[in-house]
Amino acid sequence: MTPYSTAAKAIRAALPGRSARIALVLGSGLGPVADAVENPASVPFDDIPGFPKPAVEGHHGRLIHGTLSGREVFVLQGRAHAYEGHPLSDVVLPVRALALLGVETLVLTNAAGSLREDMAPGSLMMLTDHINWSGANPLIGPNDPALGSRFFDMTQAYDIGLRDALRRNAEAQGVALNEGTYLWALGPNFETPAEIRAFRILGADAVGMSTVPEVLAARHAGLRVAAISGITNFGAGMVANEILDHEHTLKQGATIAESMTRLLLEFLKDPIHE
Ligand code: HPA
């Protein structure tokens, strides 16, 4: 037994008869998406062996199952971050457990800082690619061939079909959807203005402290991945005299949660999930 197969077994026991091919990961301030789940059944992360316990304000830790737009889904409400001290193998354990439970599509959300003047706080950005700036990687260590291969491709980590579907459905809902490259910084501090300038030169459009580990584990396990950032602030130094804090992240929460919920509910109706 691996830690993720133990977790999968515990989920099966806690949520009998519940399965789904789609899973959603909700980031900071996006708890309201979870409220839209119909016929919900949930299990606290505390009750799933090996699941890391998120500690940041604005995060709850529970796995919900139910239907969204008529489709069965698992929803991870709250996630653990590397900066909390969790080993990356623990950060990605929920993704691996869900893969063992038959999940084929993973949709991740997060809060991120904008590196582009034309991408304002309150807006959404669909990830088209990422930069792993952390120097860390959840795949370091022995490879489990039951999950995937040692060397795996990341050329189209963010699935082209899912990206098309997100674009379509954002348009249908009148939700403005930016697109760009997300850079993973370990945190927990916000970046320095010099780091933000450097990341812009590197070609990043947004910066955040999550998502990339889960995307790596998901791609390793062969899942289709889509990810959307809720932009909570401009990067450090981009707005004169502005100081960044977690309040900024939570303040944009209502606007972002509203458009993210509308987009996700429409996206889940898309025939691409059949
Ligand atoms: N930097 C890193 N992570 C973030 C930011 C930021 O500016 N905003 C929200 N998450």
PDB file of C-alpha atoms and ligand atoms in Angstrom:
ATOM      1  CA  MET A   1       0.000   0.000   0.000  1.00  0.00           C
ATOM      2  CA  THR A   2       1.166   3.536  -0.788  1.00  0.00           C
ATOM      3  CA  PRO A   3       0.043   6.561   1.260  1.00  0.00           C
ATOM      4  CA  TYR A   4      -2.213   7.636  -1.622  1.00  0.00           C
ATOM      5  CA  SER A   5      -3.823   4.218  -2.016  1.00  0.00           C
ATOM      6  CA  THR A   6      -4.478   4.187   1.754  1.00  0.00           C
ATOM      7  CA  ALA A   7      -6.119   7.614   1.385  1.00  0.00           C
ATOM      8  CA  ALA A   8      -8.160   6.423  -1.611  1.00  0.00           C
ATOM      9  CA  LYS A   9      -9.408   3.456   0.391  1.00  0.00           C
ATOM     10  CA  ALA A  10     -10.429   5.735   3.281  1.00  0.00           C
ATOM     11  CA  ILE A  11     -12.313   8.024   0.875  1.00  0.00           C
ATOM     12  CA  ARG A  12     -14.142   5.034  -0.599  1.00  0.00           C
ATOM     13  CA  ALA A  13     -15.163   3.984   2.900  1.00  0.00           C
ATOM     14  CA  ALA A  14     -16.202   7.517   3.961  1.00  0.00           C
ATOM     15  CA  LEU A  15     -18.129   8.290   0.763  1.00  0.00           C
ATOM     16  CA  PRO A  16     -19.594   4.928  -0.239  1.00  0.00           C
ATOM     17  CA  GLY A  17     -20.893   4.672  -3.783  1.00  0.00           C
ATOM     18  CA  ARG A  18     -19.531   8.114  -4.672  1.00  0.00           C
ATOM     19  CA  SER A  19     -17.320   8.437  -7.733  1.00  0.00           C
ATOM     20  CA  ALA A  20     -16.469  11.084 -10.293  1.00  0.00           C
ATOM     21  CA  ARG A  21     -14.318  11.592 -13.362  1.00  0.00           C
ATOM     22  CA  ILE A  22     -13.817  15.298 -12.614  1.00  0.00           C
ATOM     23  CA  ALA A  23     -12.209  16.904  -9.566  1.00  0.00           C
ATOM     24  CA  LEU A  24     -11.920  20.571  -8.639  1.00  0.00           C
ATOM     25  CA  VAL A  25      -9.371  22.145  -6.331  1.00  0.00           C
ATOM     26  CA  LEU A  26     -10.572  25.381  -4.746  1.00  0.00           C
ATOM     27  CA  GLY A  27      -7.999  27.994  -3.778  1.00  0.00           C
ATOM     28  CA  SER A  28      -8.047  30.966  -1.406  1.00  0.00           C
ATOM     29  CA  GLY A  29     -11.446  32.643  -1.129  1.00  0.00           C
ATOM     30  CA  LEU A  30     -13.137  30.251  -3.561  1.00  0.00           C
ATOM     31  CA  GLY A  31     -15.039  28.307  -0.948  1.00  0.00           C
ATOM     32  CA  PRO A  32     -18.357  29.657  -2.357  1.00  0.00           C
ATOM     33  CA  VAL A  33     -17.957  27.381  -5.408  1.00  0.00           C
ATOM     34  CA  ALA A  34     -18.332  24.500  -2.948  1.00  0.00           C
ATOM     35  CA  ASP A  35     -21.715  25.886  -1.828  1.00  0.00           C
ATOM     36  CA  ALA A  36     -23.065  25.237  -5.322  1.00  0.00           C
ATOM     37  CA  VAL A  37     -22.485  21.479  -5.020  1.00  0.00           C
ATOM     38  CA  GLU A  38     -25.793  19.597  -5.004  1.00  0.00           C
ATOM     39  CA  ASN A  39     -26.499  16.422  -3.075  1.00  0.00           C
ATOM     40  CA  PRO A  40     -23.220  16.915  -1.214  1.00  0.00           C
ATOM     41  CA  ALA A  41     -21.440  14.444   1.019  1.00  0.00           C
ATOM     42  CA  SER A  42     -18.138  15.429   2.534  1.00  0.00           C
ATOM     43  CA  VAL A  43     -15.282  14.156   4.601  1.00  0.00           C
ATOM     44  CA  PRO A  44     -12.851  16.414   6.511  1.00  0.00           C
ATOM     45  CA  PHE A  45      -9.209  16.152   5.455  1.00  0.00           C
ATOM     46  CA  ASP A  46      -8.556  15.256   9.120  1.00  0.00           C
ATOM     47  CA  ASP A  47     -10.371  11.968   8.569  1.00  0.00           C
ATOM     48  CA  ILE A  48      -8.377  10.931   5.497  1.00  0.00           C
ATOM     49  CA  PRO A  49      -5.022   9.349   6.376  1.00  0.00           C
ATOM     50  CA  GLY A  50      -2.114  11.233   4.840  1.00  0.00           C
ATOM     51  CA  PHE A  51      -4.125  14.269   3.695  1.00  0.00           C
ATOM     52  CA  PRO A  52      -2.228  17.423   4.720  1.00  0.00           C
ATOM     53  CA  LYS A  53      -4.174  19.904   6.847  1.00  0.00           C
ATOM     54  CA  PRO A  54      -4.389  23.393   5.301  1.00  0.00           C
ATOM     55  CA  ALA A  55      -3.645  26.086   7.881  1.00  0.00           C
ATOM     56  CA  VAL A  56      -4.148  29.385   6.028  1.00  0.00           C
ATOM     57  CA  GLU A  57      -7.069  31.695   6.743  1.00  0.00           C
ATOM     58  CA  GLY A  58      -9.675  31.361   3.992  1.00  0.00           C
ATOM     59  CA  HIS A  59      -9.020  27.647   3.507  1.00  0.00           C
ATOM     60  CA  HIS A  60     -11.167  24.837   4.810  1.00  0.00           C
ATOM     61  CA  GLY A  61     -10.016  21.320   4.517  1.00  0.00           C
ATOM     62  CA  ARG A  62     -12.623  18.933   3.250  1.00  0.00           C
ATOM     63  CA  LEU A  63     -13.305  16.673   0.339  1.00  0.00           C
ATOM     64  CA  ILE A  64     -16.808  17.109  -1.034  1.00  0.00           C
ATOM     65  CA  HIS A  65     -18.623  14.853  -3.474  1.00  0.00           C
ATOM     66  CA  GLY A  66     -21.806  15.818  -5.263  1.00  0.00           C
ATOM     67  CA  THR A  67     -23.071  17.199  -8.540  1.00  0.00           C
ATOM     68  CA  LEU A  68     -22.292  20.487 -10.232  1.00  0.00           C
ATOM     69  CA  SER A  69     -24.203  21.281 -13.424  1.00  0.00           C
ATOM     70  CA  GLY A  70     -25.491  17.712 -13.325  1.00  0.00           C
ATOM     71  CA  ARG A  71     -22.032  16.142 -13.342  1.00  0.00           C
ATOM     72  CA  GLU A  72     -20.551  14.162 -10.496  1.00  0.00           C
ATOM     73  CA  VAL A  73     -17.493  15.854  -9.060  1.00  0.00           C
ATOM     74  CA  PHE A  74     -15.052  15.649  -6.219  1.00  0.00           C
ATOM     75  CA  VAL A  75     -14.178  19.062  -4.772  1.00  0.00           C
ATOM     76  CA  LEU A  76     -11.077  19.624  -2.680  1.00  0.00           C
ATOM     77  CA  GLN A  77     -12.009  22.633  -0.581  1.00  0.00           C
ATOM     78  CA  GLY A  78      -8.754  24.058   0.689  1.00  0.00           C
ATOM     79  CA  ARG A  79      -5.280  22.884  -0.114  1.00  0.00           C
ATOM     80  CA  ALA A  80      -2.001  22.573   1.708  1.00  0.00           C
ATOM     81  CA  HIS A  81       0.944  24.645   0.518  1.00  0.00           C
ATOM     82  CA  ALA A  82       4.645  23.835   0.562  1.00  0.00           C
ATOM     83  CA  TYR A  83       5.315  27.016   2.578  1.00  0.00           C
ATOM     84  CA  GLU A  84       3.343  25.608   5.497  1.00  0.00           C
ATOM     85  CA  GLY A  85       6.084  23.019   5.831  1.00  0.00           C
ATOM     86  CA  HIS A  86       4.246  20.143   4.181  1.00  0.00           C
ATOM     87  CA  PRO A  87       6.493  17.879   2.128  1.00  0.00           C
ATOM     88  CA  LEU A  88       5.510  18.142  -1.528  1.00  0.00           C
ATOM     89  CA  SER A  89       4.650  14.434  -1.530  1.00  0.00           C
ATOM     90  CA  ASP A  90       1.902  15.331   0.986  1.00  0.00           C
ATOM     91  CA  VAL A  91       0.799  18.423  -0.975  1.00  0.00           C
ATOM     92  CA  VAL A  92       0.067  16.241  -4.019  1.00  0.00           C
ATOM     93  CA  LEU A  93      -1.272  13.211  -2.135  1.00  0.00           C
ATOM     94  CA  PRO A  94      -4.939  14.251  -2.600  1.00  0.00           C
ATOM     95  CA  VAL A  95      -4.431  14.489  -6.380  1.00  0.00           C
ATOM     96  CA  ARG A  96      -2.896  11.016  -6.482  1.00  0.00           C
ATOM     97  CA  ALA A  97      -5.654   9.557  -4.303  1.00  0.00           C
ATOM     98  CA  LEU A  98      -8.281  11.064  -6.637  1.00  0.00           C
ATOM     99  CA  ALA A  99      -6.471   9.614  -9.656  1.00  0.00           C
ATOM    100  CA  LEU A 100      -6.716   6.165  -8.042  1.00  0.00           C
ATOM    101  CA  LEU A 101     -10.448   6.794  -7.495  1.00  0.00           C
ATOM    102  CA  GLY A 102     -10.977   7.210 -11.229  1.00  0.00           C
ATOM    103  CA  VAL A 103     -10.688  10.966 -11.657  1.00  0.00           C
ATOM    104  CA  GLU A 104      -9.534  11.787 -15.186  1.00  0.00           C
ATOM    105  CA  THR A 105      -9.859  15.574 -15.305  1.00  0.00           C
ATOM    106  CA  LEU A 106      -8.461  17.951 -12.696  1.00  0.00           C
ATOM    107  CA  VAL A 107      -9.554  21.588 -12.601  1.00  0.00           C
ATOM    108  CA  LEU A 108      -7.452  23.743 -10.305  1.00  0.00           C
ATOM    109  CA  THR A 109      -8.112  27.256  -9.053  1.00  0.00           C
ATOM    110  CA  ASN A 110      -5.833  29.572  -7.153  1.00  0.00           C
ATOM    111  CA  ALA A 111      -5.201  33.147  -6.086  1.00  0.00           C
ATOM    112  CA  ALA A 112      -2.404  34.901  -7.921  1.00  0.00           C
ATOM    113  CA  GLY A 113      -0.726  38.249  -8.357  1.00  0.00           C
ATOM    114  CA  SER A 114      -0.832  39.902 -11.783  1.00  0.00           C
ATOM    115  CA  LEU A 115       2.387  40.706 -13.609  1.00  0.00           C
ATOM    116  CA  ARG A 116       0.546  42.525 -16.402  1.00  0.00           C
ATOM    117  CA  GLU A 117      -0.772  46.074 -16.213  1.00  0.00           C
ATOM    118  CA  ASP A 118      -3.763  45.064 -18.364  1.00  0.00           C
ATOM    119  CA  MET A 119      -4.800  42.253 -16.017  1.00  0.00           C
ATOM    120  CA  ALA A 120      -6.473  43.876 -13.023  1.00  0.00           C
ATOM    121  CA  PRO A 121      -7.295  42.485  -9.588  1.00  0.00           C
ATOM    122  CA  GLY A 122     -10.715  40.834  -9.616  1.00  0.00           C
ATOM    123  CA  SER A 123     -10.189  39.272 -13.044  1.00  0.00           C
ATOM    124  CA  LEU A 124      -9.536  35.657 -14.014  1.00  0.00           C
ATOM    125  CA  MET A 125      -6.624  34.112 -15.904  1.00  0.00           C
ATOM    126  CA  MET A 126      -6.681  30.685 -17.510  1.00  0.00           C
ATOM    127  CA  LEU A 127      -3.259  29.034 -17.306  1.00  0.00           C
ATOM    128  CA  THR A 128      -1.752  28.134 -20.663  1.00  0.00           C
ATOM    129  CA  ASP A 129       1.623  27.127 -19.216  1.00  0.00           C
ATOM    130  CA  HIS A 130       3.726  27.521 -16.096  1.00  0.00           C
ATOM    131  CA  ILE A 131       7.216  28.206 -14.823  1.00  0.00           C
ATOM    132  CA  ASN A 132       8.411  26.176 -11.849  1.00  0.00           C
ATOM    133  CA  TRP A 133      10.566  28.804 -10.120  1.00  0.00           C
ATOM    134  CA  SER A 134      10.583  26.968  -6.779  1.00  0.00           C
ATOM    135  CA  GLY A 135      13.517  24.641  -7.297  1.00  0.00           C
ATOM    136  CA  ALA A 136      11.297  21.975  -5.750  1.00  0.00           C
ATOM    137  CA  ASN A 137       9.361  19.156  -7.386  1.00  0.00           C
ATOM    138  CA  PRO A 138       6.918  16.590  -5.961  1.00  0.00           C
ATOM    139  CA  LEU A 139       8.284  13.944  -8.348  1.00  0.00           C
ATOM    140  CA  ILE A 140      11.743  13.933  -6.751  1.00  0.00           C
ATOM    141  CA  GLY A 141      12.369  10.481  -5.298  1.00  0.00           C
ATOM    142  CA  PRO A 142      11.646   6.958  -6.449  1.00  0.00           C
ATOM    143  CA  ASN A 143       9.143   6.797  -9.303  1.00  0.00           C
ATOM    144  CA  ASP A 144       5.913   4.854  -8.784  1.00  0.00           C
ATOM    145  CA  PRO A 145       5.303   3.281 -12.212  1.00  0.00           C
ATOM    146  CA  ALA A 146       1.735   2.464 -11.129  1.00  0.00           C
ATOM    147  CA  LEU A 147       1.096   6.229 -11.366  1.00  0.00           C
ATOM    148  CA  GLY A 148       3.215   7.232 -14.324  1.00  0.00           C
ATOM    149  CA  SER A 149       6.609   7.236 -15.976  1.00  0.00           C
ATOM    150  CA  ARG A 150       9.837   8.710 -14.618  1.00  0.00           C
ATOM    151  CA  PHE A 151      10.209  11.230 -17.426  1.00  0.00           C
ATOM    152  CA  PHE A 152       6.928  12.694 -18.579  1.00  0.00           C
ATOM    153  CA  ASP A 153       5.959  15.315 -21.089  1.00  0.00           C
ATOM    154  CA  MET A 154       4.834  18.795 -20.035  1.00  0.00           C
ATOM    155  CA  THR A 155       4.477  20.297 -23.534  1.00  0.00           C
ATOM    156  CA  GLN A 156       0.701  20.578 -23.241  1.00  0.00           C
ATOM    157  CA  ALA A 157       0.302  20.343 -19.489  1.00  0.00           C
ATOM    158  CA  TYR A 158      -2.822  22.511 -19.666  1.00  0.00           C
ATOM    159  CA  ASP A 159      -5.107  20.514 -21.936  1.00  0.00           C
ATOM    160  CA  ILE A 160      -5.874  22.207 -25.251  1.00  0.00           C
ATOM    161  CA  GLY A 161      -9.435  20.871 -25.399  1.00  0.00           C
ATOM    162  CA  LEU A 162     -10.216  22.029 -21.868  1.00  0.00           C
ATOM    163  CA  ARG A 163      -8.706  25.424 -22.640  1.00  0.00           C
ATOM    164  CA  ASP A 164     -10.951  25.768 -25.711  1.00  0.00           C
ATOM    165  CA  ALA A 165     -13.932  24.764 -23.583  1.00  0.00           C
ATOM    166  CA  LEU A 166     -13.070  27.316 -20.867  1.00  0.00           C
ATOM    167  CA  ARG A 167     -12.708  30.053 -23.485  1.00  0.00           C
ATOM    168  CA  ARG A 168     -16.074  29.113 -25.083  1.00  0.00           C
ATOM    169  CA  ASN A 169     -17.915  28.994 -21.797  1.00  0.00           C
ATOM    170  CA  ALA A 170     -16.369  32.182 -20.439  1.00  0.00           C
ATOM    171  CA  GLU A 171     -17.592  33.932 -23.572  1.00  0.00           C
ATOM    172  CA  ALA A 172     -21.066  32.420 -23.202  1.00  0.00           C
ATOM    173  CA  GLN A 173     -21.238  33.679 -19.605  1.00  0.00           C
ATOM    174  CA  GLY A 174     -19.762  37.098 -20.374  1.00  0.00           C
ATOM    175  CA  VAL A 175     -16.847  36.371 -18.034  1.00  0.00           C
ATOM    176  CA  ALA A 176     -13.608  38.064 -19.110  1.00  0.00           C
ATOM    177  CA  LEU A 177     -10.941  35.372 -19.192  1.00  0.00           C
ATOM    178  CA  ASN A 178      -7.289  36.326 -19.557  1.00  0.00           C
ATOM    179  CA  GLU A 179      -4.747  33.700 -20.579  1.00  0.00           C
ATOM    180  CA  GLY A 180      -1.156  33.346 -19.569  1.00  0.00           C
ATOM    181  CA  THR A 181       1.776  31.702 -17.874  1.00  0.00           C
ATOM    182  CA  TYR A 182       1.733  31.164 -14.094  1.00  0.00           C
ATOM    183  CA  LEU A 183       4.946  31.225 -12.134  1.00  0.00           C
ATOM    184  CA  TRP A 184       5.182  29.183  -8.937  1.00  0.00           C
ATOM    185  CA  ALA A 185       7.077  30.974  -6.173  1.00  0.00           C
ATOM    186  CA  LEU A 186       7.463  28.978  -2.947  1.00  0.00           C
ATOM    187  CA  GLY A 187       6.437  31.836  -0.629  1.00  0.00           C
ATOM    188  CA  PRO A 188       5.349  32.434   2.071  1.00  0.00           C
ATOM    189  CA  ASN A 189       6.459  36.040   1.617  1.00  0.00           C
ATOM    190  CA  PHE A 190       5.114  38.081  -1.261  1.00  0.00           C
ATOM    191  CA  GLU A 191       7.777  38.812  -3.854  1.00  0.00           C
ATOM    192  CA  THR A 192      10.157  41.738  -3.858  1.00  0.00           C
ATOM    193  CA  PRO A 193       9.694  44.328  -6.626  1.00  0.00           C
ATOM    194  CA  ALA A 194      12.978  43.091  -8.162  1.00  0.00           C
ATOM    195  CA  GLU A 195      11.609  39.537  -8.268  1.00  0.00           C
ATOM    196  CA  ILE A 196       8.411  40.770  -9.919  1.00  0.00           C
ATOM    197  CA  ARG A 197      10.451  42.626 -12.571  1.00  0.00           C
ATOM    198  CA  ALA A 198      12.513  39.481 -13.144  1.00  0.00           C
ATOM    199  CA  PHE A 199       9.427  37.265 -13.490  1.00  0.00           C
ATOM    200  CA  ARG A 200       7.969  39.646 -16.083  1.00  0.00           C
ATOM    201  CA  ILE A 201      11.170  39.403 -18.111  1.00  0.00           C
ATOM    202  CA  LEU A 202      11.011  35.603 -17.812  1.00  0.00           C
ATOM    203  CA  GLY A 203       7.633  35.652 -19.529  1.00  0.00           C
ATOM    204  CA  ALA A 204       5.308  35.030 -16.596  1.00  0.00           C
ATOM    205  CA  ASP A 205       1.894  36.703 -16.493  1.00  0.00           C
ATOM    206  CA  ALA A 206       0.897  35.793 -12.932  1.00  0.00           C
ATOM    207  CA  VAL A 207       2.626  34.611  -9.777  1.00  0.00           C
ATOM    208  CA  GLY A 208       1.347  32.398  -6.995  1.00  0.00           C
ATOM    209  CA  MET A 209       2.337  29.900  -4.330  1.00  0.00           C
ATOM    210  CA  SER A 210       0.396  26.795  -5.365  1.00  0.00           C
ATOM    211  CA  THR A 211      -1.011  24.727  -8.229  1.00  0.00           C
ATOM    212  CA  VAL A 212       2.229  23.751  -9.985  1.00  0.00           C
ATOM    213  CA  PRO A 213       2.941  20.799  -7.632  1.00  0.00           C
ATOM    214  CA  GLU A 214      -0.572  19.455  -8.192  1.00  0.00           C
ATOM    215  CA  VAL A 215      -0.280  19.963 -11.959  1.00  0.00           C
ATOM    216  CA  LEU A 216       3.013  18.049 -11.996  1.00  0.00           C
ATOM    217  CA  ALA A 217       1.535  15.141 -10.017  1.00  0.00           C
ATOM    218  CA  ALA A 218      -1.604  15.159 -12.167  1.00  0.00           C
ATOM    219  CA  ARG A 219       0.299  15.143 -15.460  1.00  0.00           C
ATOM    220  CA  HIS A 220       2.564  12.391 -14.122  1.00  0.00           C
ATOM    221  CA  ALA A 221      -0.574  10.355 -13.415  1.00  0.00           C
ATOM    222  CA  GLY A 222      -1.944  11.116 -16.904  1.00  0.00           C
ATOM    223  CA  LEU A 223      -4.827  13.386 -15.855  1.00  0.00           C
ATOM    224  CA  ARG A 224      -6.205  16.117 -18.100  1.00  0.00           C
ATOM    225  CA  VAL A 225      -5.558  19.439 -16.398  1.00  0.00           C
ATOM    226  CA  ALA A 226      -7.105  22.898 -16.518  1.00  0.00           C
ATOM    227  CA  ALA A 227      -6.307  25.744 -14.140  1.00  0.00           C
ATOM    228  CA  ILE A 228      -7.649  29.220 -13.491  1.00  0.00           C
ATOM    229  CA  SER A 229      -6.163  31.986 -11.355  1.00  0.00           C
ATOM    230  CA  GLY A 230      -8.255  34.577  -9.575  1.00  0.00           C
ATOM    231  CA  ILE A 231      -6.154  37.728  -9.729  1.00  0.00           C
ATOM    232  CA  THR A 232      -6.132  39.326  -6.275  1.00  0.00           C
ATOM    233  CA  ASN A 233      -3.468  42.015  -6.679  1.00  0.00           C
ATOM    234  CA  PHE A 234      -0.763  43.448  -8.882  1.00  0.00           C
ATOM    235  CA  GLY A 235       2.729  42.117  -8.214  1.00  0.00           C
ATOM    236  CA  ALA A 236       4.828  43.905  -5.613  1.00  0.00           C
ATOM    237  CA  GLY A 237       6.118  47.264  -6.797  1.00  0.00           C
ATOM    238  CA  MET A 238       3.693  47.547  -9.734  1.00  0.00           C
ATOM    239  CA  VAL A 239       1.404  49.969  -7.893  1.00  0.00           C
ATOM    240  CA  ALA A 240       3.084  52.951  -6.211  1.00  0.00           C
ATOM    241  CA  ASN A 241       3.042  52.831  -2.399  1.00  0.00           C
ATOM    242  CA  GLU A 242       1.004  49.649  -2.241  1.00  0.00           C
ATOM    243  CA  ILE A 243       1.887  47.103   0.445  1.00  0.00           C
ATOM    244  CA  LEU A 244       0.740  43.515  -0.055  1.00  0.00           C
ATOM    245  CA  ASP A 245      -0.930  41.391   2.593  1.00  0.00           C
ATOM    246  CA  HIS A 246      -3.321  38.439   2.802  1.00  0.00           C
ATOM    247  CA  GLU A 247      -6.221  40.916   3.211  1.00  0.00           C
ATOM    248  CA  HIS A 248      -5.713  41.873  -0.452  1.00  0.00           C
ATOM    249  CA  THR A 249      -6.091  38.243  -1.415  1.00  0.00           C
ATOM    250  CA  LEU A 250      -9.324  37.835   0.522  1.00  0.00           C
ATOM    251  CA  LYS A 251     -10.770  41.249  -0.452  1.00  0.00           C
ATOM    252  CA  GLN A 252     -11.090  40.361  -4.150  1.00  0.00           C
ATOM    253  CA  GLY A 253     -12.580  37.046  -3.071  1.00  0.00           C
ATOM    254  CA  ALA A 254     -16.244  37.924  -3.602  1.00  0.00           C
ATOM    255  CA  THR A 255     -15.786  39.271  -7.154  1.00  0.00           C
ATOM    256  CA  ILE A 256     -13.540  36.395  -8.143  1.00  0.00           C
ATOM    257  CA  ALA A 257     -15.710  33.736  -6.512  1.00  0.00           C
ATOM    258  CA  GLU A 258     -18.767  35.047  -8.379  1.00  0.00           C
ATOM    259  CA  SER A 259     -17.192  34.946 -11.854  1.00  0.00           C
ATOM    260  CA  MET A 260     -15.264  31.728 -11.108  1.00  0.00           C
ATOM    261  CA  THR A 261     -18.482  29.992 -10.006  1.00  0.00           C
ATOM    262  CA  ARG A 262     -20.346  31.117 -13.118  1.00  0.00           C
ATOM    263  CA  LEU A 263     -17.481  30.023 -15.371  1.00  0.00           C
ATOM    264  CA  LEU A 264     -17.018  26.635 -13.706  1.00  0.00           C
ATOM    265  CA  LEU A 265     -20.742  25.812 -13.699  1.00  0.00           C
ATOM    266  CA  GLU A 266     -20.976  26.602 -17.425  1.00  0.00           C
ATOM    267  CA  PHE A 267     -17.708  24.791 -18.199  1.00  0.00           C
ATOM    268  CA  LEU A 268     -18.925  21.635 -16.465  1.00  0.00           C
ATOM    269  CA  LYS A 269     -21.951  21.516 -18.789  1.00  0.00           C
ATOM    270  CA  ASP A 270     -19.627  21.326 -21.791  1.00  0.00           C
ATOM    271  CA  PRO A 271     -19.819  18.144 -23.903  1.00  0.00           C
ATOM    272  CA  ILE A 272     -16.037  17.798 -23.553  1.00  0.00           C
ATOM    273  CA  HIS A 273     -16.689  16.078 -20.217  1.00  0.00           C
ATOM    274  CA  GLU A 274     -18.808  13.293 -21.742  1.00  0.00           C
TER     275      GLU A 274
HETATM  276  N1  HPA B   1       2.397  36.673  -5.093  1.00  0.00           N
HETATM  277  C1  HPA B   1       2.365  35.368  -4.790  1.00  0.00           C
HETATM  278  N2  HPA B   1       1.243  34.701  -4.506  1.00  0.00           N
HETATM  279  C2  HPA B   1       0.093  35.387  -4.537  1.00  0.00           C
HETATM  280  C3  HPA B   1       0.057  36.760  -4.838  1.00  0.00           C
HETATM  281  C4  HPA B   1       1.262  37.428  -5.130  1.00  0.00           C
HETATM  282  O1  HPA B   1       1.317  38.640  -5.414  1.00  0.00           O
HETATM  283  N3  HPA B   1      -1.251  37.143  -4.770  1.00  0.00           N
HETATM  284  C5  HPA B   1      -1.961  36.025  -4.440  1.00  0.00           C
HETATM  285  N4  HPA B   1      -1.160  34.968  -4.292  1.00  0.00           N
END
